[in-house]
Amino acid sequence: MKNILVTGGAGFIGSNFIHYLLENYGDIQVVNLDLLTYAGNLDNLADIREDGRYHFVRGDIHDRKLVEELFDAWTFDTVVNFAAESHVDRSITNPDIFLTTNVLGTQTLLDVAKKNWKLDPDDKYSREFKEGVKYLQVSTDEVYGALGPTGMFTETTPLAPNSPYSASKASADFVVRAYDKTYGMPVNITRCSNNYGPYQFPEKLIPLMINNCLADKNLPVYGDGMQIRDWLYVEDHCTAIATVLEKGRLGEVYNIGGNNERANIEIVKLILENTGKSEDLILHVKDRPGHDRRYAIDNTKITTELGWSPKYTFQTGMASTIEWYLQHKSWMDKIVSGEYMNYYETMYAGR
Ligand code: NAD
Ligand code: DAU
């Protein structure tokens, strides 16, 4: 791994991953291709702006000409695709952009990588690729759909996405699979559970609730709040991706999760307790349409085959997350003072 294209690196997980790369790999060049949608934030990368190994390019993963120019300039050996529309609620009100970015954007990246990495790009029957190249698609456990009270998602669980967001991610996974099966492209897919940690946009449960607590605003819990997610501290997701890049068998899917199932209401109460606020702030609101009741990830494959395991417990991860948001109020204030207010009013009005 020498020249790496990270897409969506100004978002939550992508920015954490770029920090992780620069801290843990000396001899590396990282190009961050990010469109800077509402979710992209260069403040997330302010401390590494001057690092000579880091290069930012504003642009769309669906812009083939731009992606080709970047490959010409950098001869990437690795692509990690984080770029996506990532919020389920937004996909319910505006699905179109989810399909464009998450499906067609992924296909553009794959196609340009294929052209650059095939030993003979003009021979349609050749499946020979350069040594040491890899495309990693950052996917999600949501592609598997919802679980009942028992069971876990394994890598062989059939895909059954329920929201426009998860349908777009599942579609992208199928396109990645097709590039492997048809062309022999060296790929991996990772499917991770819910992340939390620094730099997460406050449309997602944990930073939204922390922000509302600090502002003494109601905490909008969807339905009964008994929906269950598996939670993983973002740094553990980054180490898992790095592990798959280094050791993952080509063509394989790896689930990533923390064995850490929590009901939403439990998380909300924990945040209230840690910020010293009253449970009176909790407001049960209308449920998300098609809301997946429970996710749980079986991470046996990545732990036994690749030797990865999470470093953070939920207690240590949540403590450091809440502390980070308390220490970075200006980061949050800058976001919530802008367009975010309109988003919040529209998304939560009449709920
Ligand atoms: P995010 O919304 O915080 O960041 C997405 C980034 O992608 C932003 O910087 C945005 O500007 C950029 N982007 C959007 N459209 C683009 C385009 N067309 N071209 C280039 N850049 C574009 O998302 P996140 O939470 O960091 O998630 C990153 C990836 O991880 C996504 O693919 C998501 O599906 C996946 N994932 C997220 C979680 C989670 O809990 N957040 C869990 C599992 C998987
Ligand atoms: O499982 C991985 C997925 O986790 C990722 O693929 C997605 O990109 C990421 O957004 C996340 O999806 P969720 O829908 O699980 O995350 P969100 O933070 O939006 O919601 C978490 C749970 O909290 C979910 O059950 C809905 C609930 N919720 C969320 C918000 C924003 C509320 O009750 N109230 C809220 O205001």
Short mmCIF file of C-alpha atoms and ligand atoms in Angstrom, two decimals:
data_model
loop_
_atom_site.label_atom_id
_atom_site.label_comp_id
_atom_site.label_asym_id
_atom_site.label_seq_id
_atom_site.Cartn_x
_atom_site.Cartn_y
_atom_site.Cartn_z
CA MET A 1 0.00 0.00 0.00
CA LYS A 2 1.83 3.09 -1.25
CA ASN A 3 -0.49 5.37 -3.21
CA ILE A 4 -4.00 5.17 -1.86
CA LEU A 5 -7.17 6.82 -3.10
CA VAL A 6 -9.58 7.39 -0.22
CA THR A 7 -12.99 8.63 -1.35
CA GLY A 8 -15.34 10.41 1.05
CA GLY A 9 -12.40 11.18 3.31
CA ALA A 10 -13.92 14.42 4.61
CA GLY A 11 -16.83 12.54 6.19
CA PHE A 12 -17.00 10.83 9.55
CA ILE A 13 -15.35 7.44 9.02
CA GLY A 14 -13.21 8.52 6.06
CA SER A 15 -11.56 11.34 8.03
CA ASN A 16 -10.90 9.00 10.95
CA PHE A 17 -9.40 6.51 8.50
CA ILE A 18 -7.08 9.11 6.93
CA HIS A 19 -5.86 10.10 10.41
CA TYR A 20 -5.30 6.42 11.14
CA LEU A 21 -3.31 5.88 7.92
CA LEU A 22 -1.05 8.87 8.46
CA GLU A 23 -0.40 7.88 12.08
CA ASN A 24 0.34 4.24 11.32
CA TYR A 25 1.92 4.09 7.85
CA GLY A 26 5.09 6.15 7.29
CA ASP A 27 5.71 5.84 3.60
CA ILE A 28 2.34 6.49 2.00
CA GLN A 29 0.59 9.01 -0.24
CA VAL A 30 -3.10 9.57 0.49
CA VAL A 31 -5.38 11.32 -2.00
CA ASN A 32 -8.76 12.23 -0.56
CA LEU A 33 -11.44 12.64 -3.27
CA ASP A 34 -14.52 14.19 -1.67
CA LEU A 35 -17.37 16.21 -3.12
CA LEU A 36 -17.89 18.08 0.16
CA THR A 37 -21.62 17.51 0.35
CA TYR A 38 -23.37 18.66 3.53
CA ALA A 39 -21.61 15.71 5.27
CA GLY A 40 -18.10 16.53 4.10
CA ASN A 41 -16.16 18.79 6.43
CA LEU A 42 -12.56 19.87 5.94
CA ASP A 43 -12.40 20.86 9.62
CA ASN A 44 -12.21 17.09 10.27
CA LEU A 45 -8.79 17.12 8.58
CA ALA A 46 -7.49 20.54 9.64
CA ASP A 47 -4.61 19.11 11.70
CA ILE A 48 -3.12 17.17 8.76
CA ARG A 49 -3.58 19.79 6.05
CA GLU A 50 0.17 20.50 6.00
CA ASP A 51 1.21 16.82 6.00
CA GLY A 52 3.10 16.29 2.72
CA ARG A 53 1.65 12.78 2.40
CA TYR A 54 -1.94 14.05 2.27
CA HIS A 55 -3.64 15.58 -0.80
CA PHE A 56 -7.23 16.82 -1.05
CA VAL A 57 -9.22 16.94 -4.29
CA ARG A 58 -12.78 18.22 -4.34
CA GLY A 59 -14.85 16.21 -6.77
CA ASP A 60 -17.43 13.56 -7.49
CA ILE A 61 -16.68 9.82 -7.60
CA HIS A 62 -19.18 9.69 -10.48
CA ASP A 63 -17.01 12.08 -12.54
CA ARG A 64 -15.15 9.59 -14.72
CA LYS A 65 -12.84 12.14 -16.32
CA LEU A 66 -11.68 13.38 -12.93
CA VAL A 67 -11.16 9.87 -11.57
CA GLU A 68 -9.14 8.98 -14.71
CA GLU A 69 -6.98 12.09 -14.27
CA LEU A 70 -6.31 11.16 -10.66
CA PHE A 71 -5.28 7.62 -11.64
CA ASP A 72 -2.97 9.05 -14.32
CA ALA A 73 -1.37 11.41 -11.84
CA TRP A 74 -0.99 9.01 -8.91
CA THR A 75 -0.90 5.42 -10.21
CA PHE A 76 -2.88 4.25 -7.19
CA ASP A 77 -2.39 0.71 -5.93
CA THR A 78 -5.29 0.91 -3.46
CA VAL A 79 -8.79 2.40 -3.50
CA VAL A 80 -10.95 2.59 -0.38
CA ASN A 81 -14.43 3.82 -1.20
CA PHE A 82 -16.16 5.54 1.72
CA ALA A 83 -17.93 8.15 -0.44
CA ALA A 84 -21.66 7.77 -0.12
CA GLU A 85 -24.91 9.31 0.87
CA SER A 86 -25.10 7.66 4.28
CA HIS A 87 -28.22 8.73 6.19
CA VAL A 88 -31.29 6.47 6.13
CA ASP A 89 -33.78 9.27 6.94
CA ARG A 90 -32.52 11.38 4.02
CA SER A 91 -32.83 8.37 1.71
CA ILE A 92 -36.50 8.10 2.61
CA THR A 93 -37.22 11.68 1.52
CA ASN A 94 -34.75 11.90 -1.40
CA PRO A 95 -33.68 8.50 -2.75
CA ASP A 96 -32.37 9.64 -6.17
CA ILE A 97 -28.98 10.90 -5.08
CA PHE A 98 -28.41 7.68 -3.12
CA LEU A 99 -28.61 5.66 -6.30
CA THR A 100 -26.47 8.07 -8.29
CA THR A 101 -23.64 8.34 -5.78
CA ASN A 102 -23.73 4.98 -4.07
CA VAL A 103 -24.31 2.79 -7.13
CA LEU A 104 -23.13 4.69 -10.21
CA GLY A 105 -20.28 6.38 -8.32
CA THR A 106 -19.03 3.00 -7.16
CA GLN A 107 -19.22 1.61 -10.70
CA THR A 108 -17.22 4.58 -12.02
CA LEU A 109 -14.43 3.98 -9.50
CA LEU A 110 -14.39 0.25 -10.25
CA ASP A 111 -14.26 0.79 -13.97
CA VAL A 112 -11.42 3.29 -13.93
CA ALA A 113 -9.48 1.10 -11.47
CA LYS A 114 -10.03 -1.92 -13.74
CA LYS A 115 -8.74 -0.04 -16.78
CA ASN A 116 -5.62 1.05 -14.89
CA TRP A 117 -4.93 -2.21 -13.10
CA LYS A 118 -5.54 -4.83 -15.81
CA LEU A 119 -2.31 -6.06 -17.36
CA ASP A 120 -3.93 -5.98 -20.79
CA PRO A 121 -6.93 -3.65 -20.61
CA ASP A 122 -7.79 -4.29 -24.26
CA ASP A 123 -8.10 -8.07 -23.89
CA LYS A 124 -11.63 -8.69 -22.66
CA TYR A 125 -10.86 -12.34 -21.84
CA SER A 126 -7.81 -11.61 -19.69
CA ARG A 127 -8.27 -11.74 -15.92
CA GLU A 128 -4.69 -10.73 -15.13
CA PHE A 129 -4.24 -7.73 -12.83
CA LYS A 130 -1.11 -6.00 -11.56
CA GLU A 131 0.41 -7.39 -8.37
CA GLY A 132 -0.52 -5.74 -5.08
CA VAL A 133 -3.56 -3.71 -6.20
CA LYS A 134 -6.88 -3.78 -4.37
CA TYR A 135 -10.28 -2.04 -4.36
CA LEU A 136 -12.07 -2.05 -1.01
CA GLN A 137 -15.77 -1.21 -0.83
CA VAL A 138 -16.90 0.09 2.55
CA SER A 139 -20.37 -1.38 2.92
CA THR A 140 -22.76 -1.81 5.80
CA ASP A 141 -24.60 -4.46 7.82
CA GLU A 142 -27.85 -2.79 6.67
CA VAL A 143 -27.64 -4.66 3.35
CA TYR A 144 -28.75 -7.81 5.19
CA GLY A 145 -32.07 -6.26 6.27
CA ALA A 146 -33.55 -6.65 9.75
CA LEU A 147 -33.36 -9.45 12.33
CA GLY A 148 -35.91 -10.71 14.81
CA PRO A 149 -35.00 -11.05 18.48
CA THR A 150 -32.37 -13.74 17.78
CA GLY A 151 -29.72 -14.58 15.19
CA MET A 152 -26.85 -12.69 13.61
CA PHE A 153 -25.78 -11.61 10.12
CA THR A 154 -23.00 -13.71 8.64
CA GLU A 155 -21.30 -13.07 5.32
CA THR A 156 -23.60 -15.64 3.70
CA THR A 157 -26.85 -14.13 4.97
CA PRO A 158 -28.90 -13.22 1.85
CA LEU A 159 -29.08 -9.51 1.14
CA ALA A 160 -32.53 -8.06 1.91
CA PRO A 161 -32.20 -4.27 2.20
CA ASN A 162 -35.22 -2.33 3.43
CA SER A 163 -34.46 1.37 2.94
CA PRO A 164 -33.45 3.25 -0.22
CA TYR A 165 -30.07 3.78 1.49
CA SER A 166 -29.46 0.11 2.20
CA ALA A 167 -30.83 -0.86 -1.23
CA SER A 168 -28.28 1.44 -2.85
CA LYS A 169 -25.45 -0.01 -0.73
CA ALA A 170 -26.56 -3.58 -1.54
CA SER A 171 -26.70 -2.69 -5.25
CA ALA A 172 -23.16 -1.32 -5.03
CA ASP A 173 -22.03 -4.55 -3.34
CA PHE A 174 -23.48 -6.54 -6.24
CA VAL A 175 -21.61 -4.35 -8.73
CA VAL A 176 -18.36 -4.91 -6.82
CA ARG A 177 -19.05 -8.64 -6.81
CA ALA A 178 -19.69 -8.56 -10.56
CA TYR A 179 -16.32 -6.88 -11.20
CA ASP A 180 -14.68 -9.72 -9.29
CA LYS A 181 -16.66 -12.54 -10.91
CA THR A 182 -16.62 -11.16 -14.47
CA TYR A 183 -13.22 -9.49 -14.73
CA GLY A 184 -11.24 -11.07 -11.88
CA MET A 185 -10.84 -7.66 -10.24
CA PRO A 186 -9.02 -7.77 -6.86
CA VAL A 187 -11.67 -6.56 -4.43
CA ASN A 188 -12.89 -6.85 -0.87
CA ILE A 189 -16.18 -5.75 0.65
CA THR A 190 -16.48 -4.90 4.34
CA ARG A 191 -19.87 -4.73 6.07
CA CYS A 192 -19.72 -2.90 9.36
CA SER A 193 -22.27 -2.15 12.05
CA ASN A 194 -23.10 1.30 13.50
CA ASN A 195 -20.04 3.45 14.14
CA TYR A 196 -19.66 6.18 16.73
CA GLY A 197 -16.82 8.52 17.69
CA PRO A 198 -15.27 11.88 16.79
CA TYR A 199 -16.33 13.88 13.69
CA GLN A 200 -19.74 12.23 13.20
CA PHE A 201 -22.30 14.54 11.59
CA PRO A 202 -25.11 15.31 14.07
CA GLU A 203 -27.87 13.79 11.95
CA LYS A 204 -26.87 10.38 13.39
CA LEU A 205 -28.20 9.15 16.73
CA ILE A 206 -25.26 9.66 19.09
CA PRO A 207 -23.95 13.12 18.06
CA LEU A 208 -27.53 14.36 17.57
CA MET A 209 -28.48 13.33 21.08
CA ILE A 210 -25.29 14.78 22.59
CA ASN A 211 -25.87 18.07 20.79
CA ASN A 212 -29.51 18.26 21.86
CA CYS A 213 -28.59 17.44 25.46
CA LEU A 214 -26.04 20.24 25.56
CA ALA A 215 -28.63 22.64 24.10
CA ASP A 216 -31.38 21.39 26.47
CA LYS A 217 -33.49 20.38 23.47
CA ASN A 218 -35.81 17.37 23.33
CA LEU A 219 -34.26 14.05 22.39
CA PRO A 220 -36.39 12.62 19.54
CA VAL A 221 -36.54 8.86 20.06
CA TYR A 222 -38.18 7.06 17.13
CA GLY A 223 -41.11 4.88 18.22
CA ASP A 224 -40.54 2.92 21.42
CA GLY A 225 -36.73 3.26 21.23
CA MET A 226 -36.31 -0.52 21.53
CA GLN A 227 -34.65 -0.90 18.12
CA ILE A 228 -31.30 -2.60 18.48
CA ARG A 229 -28.01 -1.82 16.74
CA ASP A 230 -24.51 -3.24 17.14
CA TRP A 231 -22.13 -0.35 17.95
CA LEU A 232 -18.43 -0.09 17.10
CA TYR A 233 -16.00 2.70 17.95
CA VAL A 234 -14.83 4.27 14.68
CA GLU A 235 -11.12 3.62 15.31
CA ASP A 236 -11.89 -0.09 15.51
CA HIS A 237 -13.59 0.13 12.12
CA CYS A 238 -10.43 1.79 10.76
CA THR A 239 -8.16 -0.98 12.09
CA ALA A 240 -10.51 -3.57 10.60
CA ILE A 241 -10.36 -1.93 7.16
CA ALA A 242 -6.56 -1.72 7.34
CA THR A 243 -6.47 -5.41 8.29
CA VAL A 244 -8.65 -6.38 5.33
CA LEU A 245 -6.50 -4.27 3.00
CA GLU A 246 -3.37 -6.05 4.18
CA LYS A 247 -4.58 -9.58 4.74
CA GLY A 248 -8.07 -10.00 3.29
CA ARG A 249 -8.40 -12.80 0.74
CA LEU A 250 -9.29 -11.37 -2.66
CA GLY A 251 -12.97 -11.52 -3.55
CA GLU A 252 -14.06 -12.00 0.05
CA VAL A 253 -16.65 -10.17 2.13
CA TYR A 254 -15.80 -9.45 5.79
CA ASN A 255 -18.36 -8.48 8.41
CA ILE A 256 -17.11 -6.03 11.04
CA GLY A 257 -18.84 -5.62 14.39
CA GLY A 258 -18.25 -5.16 18.07
CA ASN A 259 -20.52 -7.80 19.66
CA ASN A 260 -22.15 -4.87 21.29
CA GLU A 261 -25.92 -4.78 20.88
CA ARG A 262 -27.78 -1.89 22.51
CA ALA A 263 -31.32 -0.57 22.34
CA ASN A 264 -31.51 3.08 21.23
CA ILE A 265 -33.22 4.15 24.44
CA GLU A 266 -30.34 2.71 26.48
CA ILE A 267 -27.88 4.85 24.53
CA VAL A 268 -30.01 7.96 24.93
CA LYS A 269 -30.22 7.43 28.69
CA LEU A 270 -26.46 6.89 28.91
CA ILE A 271 -25.86 10.21 27.12
CA LEU A 272 -28.28 11.97 29.48
CA GLU A 273 -26.49 10.51 32.48
CA ASN A 274 -23.05 11.50 31.18
CA THR A 275 -24.09 15.05 30.40
CA GLY A 276 -25.96 15.47 33.69
CA LYS A 277 -29.35 16.08 32.02
CA SER A 278 -32.82 14.88 32.96
CA GLU A 279 -34.74 12.05 31.28
CA ASP A 280 -37.58 14.55 30.90
CA LEU A 281 -35.81 15.64 27.69
CA ILE A 282 -36.76 12.32 26.03
CA LEU A 283 -39.54 12.72 23.48
CA HIS A 284 -40.92 9.65 21.71
CA VAL A 285 -41.72 10.68 18.14
CA LYS A 286 -43.22 8.99 15.06
CA ASP A 287 -41.16 6.04 13.95
CA ARG A 288 -38.97 5.96 10.83
CA PRO A 289 -40.94 4.28 7.98
CA GLY A 290 -39.69 0.72 7.38
CA HIS A 291 -37.48 0.98 10.47
CA ASP A 292 -35.21 -2.08 10.86
CA ARG A 293 -35.83 -3.50 14.31
CA ARG A 294 -32.55 -5.22 15.05
CA TYR A 295 -29.06 -5.67 13.58
CA ALA A 296 -26.40 -8.01 14.94
CA ILE A 297 -23.11 -8.91 13.31
CA ASP A 298 -21.31 -12.23 13.49
CA ASN A 299 -17.65 -11.16 13.24
CA THR A 300 -16.17 -14.68 13.43
CA LYS A 301 -14.65 -14.57 9.95
CA ILE A 302 -12.55 -11.42 10.42
CA THR A 303 -11.52 -12.34 13.97
CA THR A 304 -10.49 -15.94 13.29
CA GLU A 305 -9.20 -15.62 9.72
CA LEU A 306 -7.47 -12.22 9.92
CA GLY A 307 -6.86 -11.88 13.66
CA TRP A 308 -8.68 -8.55 14.02
CA SER A 309 -10.54 -7.64 17.19
CA PRO A 310 -11.95 -4.39 18.54
CA LYS A 311 -9.82 -2.48 21.06
CA TYR A 312 -12.59 -0.41 22.63
CA THR A 313 -15.43 -1.60 24.84
CA PHE A 314 -18.71 0.29 24.63
CA GLN A 315 -17.88 1.93 27.97
CA THR A 316 -14.43 3.19 26.91
CA GLY A 317 -15.61 4.16 23.43
CA MET A 318 -18.65 6.10 24.66
CA ALA A 319 -16.66 7.83 27.40
CA SER A 320 -14.08 9.05 24.91
CA THR A 321 -16.78 10.01 22.38
CA ILE A 322 -18.80 12.12 24.81
CA GLU A 323 -15.58 13.73 26.07
CA TRP A 324 -14.56 14.53 22.47
CA TYR A 325 -17.85 16.32 21.75
CA LEU A 326 -17.61 18.24 25.02
CA GLN A 327 -14.06 19.32 24.09
CA HIS A 328 -14.99 20.24 20.51
CA LYS A 329 -18.08 22.39 20.97
CA SER A 330 -16.91 24.84 18.31
CA TRP A 331 -16.74 22.00 15.73
CA MET A 332 -20.37 21.16 16.48
CA ASP A 333 -21.53 24.79 16.76
CA LYS A 334 -20.19 25.57 13.28
CA ILE A 335 -22.26 22.72 11.80
CA VAL A 336 -25.48 23.27 13.67
CA SER A 337 -25.53 27.02 13.06
CA GLY A 338 -25.80 26.61 9.28
CA GLU A 339 -28.03 24.67 6.91
CA TYR A 340 -28.43 22.05 9.62
CA MET A 341 -31.18 24.06 11.32
CA ASN A 342 -33.37 23.80 8.19
CA TYR A 343 -32.63 20.09 7.95
CA TYR A 344 -33.59 19.54 11.56
CA GLU A 345 -36.83 21.50 11.30
CA THR A 346 -37.90 19.68 8.14
CA MET A 347 -36.89 16.21 9.32
CA TYR A 348 -38.47 16.45 12.75
CA ALA A 349 -41.46 18.72 12.08
CA GLY A 350 -44.81 17.08 12.81
CA ARG A 351 -43.19 13.93 14.06
P1 NAD B 1 -20.62 10.51 5.95
O1 NAD B 1 -21.96 10.86 5.42
O2 NAD B 1 -20.15 11.09 7.23
O3 NAD B 1 -19.51 10.90 4.85
C1 NAD B 1 -19.69 10.67 3.49
C2 NAD B 1 -18.62 11.47 2.74
O4 NAD B 1 -18.76 11.19 1.34
C3 NAD B 1 -18.76 12.98 2.90
O5 NAD B 1 -17.49 13.56 3.15
C4 NAD B 1 -19.30 13.45 1.55
O6 NAD B 1 -18.90 14.77 1.21
C5 NAD B 1 -18.68 12.42 0.62
N1 NAD B 1 -19.43 12.24 -0.63
C6 NAD B 1 -20.78 12.10 -0.79
N2 NAD B 1 -21.08 11.98 -2.09
C7 NAD B 1 -19.91 12.02 -2.78
C8 NAD B 1 -19.56 11.92 -4.14
N3 NAD B 1 -20.50 11.77 -5.10
N4 NAD B 1 -18.26 11.99 -4.50
C9 NAD B 1 -17.30 12.16 -3.54
N5 NAD B 1 -17.57 12.27 -2.23
C10 NAD B 1 -18.85 12.20 -1.85
O7 NAD B 1 -20.56 8.94 5.96
P2 NAD B 1 -19.87 7.94 7.01
O8 NAD B 1 -20.77 7.71 8.13
O9 NAD B 1 -18.48 8.39 7.23
O10 NAD B 1 -19.86 6.60 6.14
C11 NAD B 1 -18.78 6.34 5.24
C12 NAD B 1 -19.06 5.03 4.52
O11 NAD B 1 -19.17 3.98 5.48
C13 NAD B 1 -20.36 5.02 3.73
O12 NAD B 1 -20.13 4.32 2.53
C14 NAD B 1 -21.34 4.27 4.62
O13 NAD B 1 -22.29 3.60 3.84
C15 NAD B 1 -20.41 3.30 5.30
N6 NAD B 1 -20.81 2.85 6.66
C16 NAD B 1 -21.15 3.77 7.61
C17 NAD B 1 -21.46 3.33 8.90
C18 NAD B 1 -21.82 4.31 10.00
O14 NAD B 1 -22.22 3.87 11.09
N7 NAD B 1 -21.69 5.61 9.81
C19 NAD B 1 -21.44 1.97 9.20
C20 NAD B 1 -21.10 1.06 8.18
C21 NAD B 1 -20.77 1.53 6.92
O1 DAU B 2 -25.63 -0.17 10.56
C1 DAU B 2 -24.76 0.66 9.85
C2 DAU B 2 -25.47 1.93 9.48
O2 DAU B 2 -25.60 2.68 10.67
C3 DAU B 2 -24.75 2.74 8.40
O3 DAU B 2 -24.73 2.00 7.22
C4 DAU B 2 -25.43 4.09 8.16
O4 DAU B 2 -24.67 4.87 7.27
C5 DAU B 2 -25.54 4.81 9.49
O5 DAU B 2 -26.26 6.01 9.30
C6 DAU B 2 -26.23 3.94 10.53
O6 DAU B 2 -27.63 3.75 10.20
P1 DAU B 2 -28.78 3.86 11.33
O7 DAU B 2 -30.04 4.18 10.66
O8 DAU B 2 -28.74 2.68 12.23
O9 DAU B 2 -28.19 5.12 12.15
P2 DAU B 2 -28.90 6.39 12.81
O10 DAU B 2 -27.85 7.07 13.65
O11 DAU B 2 -29.62 7.22 11.82
O12 DAU B 2 -29.97 5.72 13.77
C7 DAU B 2 -29.59 4.81 14.77
C8 DAU B 2 -30.86 4.34 15.47
O13 DAU B 2 -31.40 5.45 16.21
C9 DAU B 2 -31.95 3.92 14.50
O14 DAU B 2 -32.67 2.83 15.07
C10 DAU B 2 -32.86 5.15 14.40
C11 DAU B 2 -32.72 5.78 15.77
N1 DAU B 2 -32.86 7.26 15.82
C12 DAU B 2 -32.07 7.99 15.01
C13 DAU B 2 -32.15 9.36 15.01
C14 DAU B 2 -31.28 10.20 14.10
C15 DAU B 2 -33.74 7.85 16.71
O15 DAU B 2 -34.44 7.17 17.49
N2 DAU B 2 -33.83 9.22 16.70
C16 DAU B 2 -33.08 10.01 15.88
O16 DAU B 2 -33.24 11.26 15.91
#
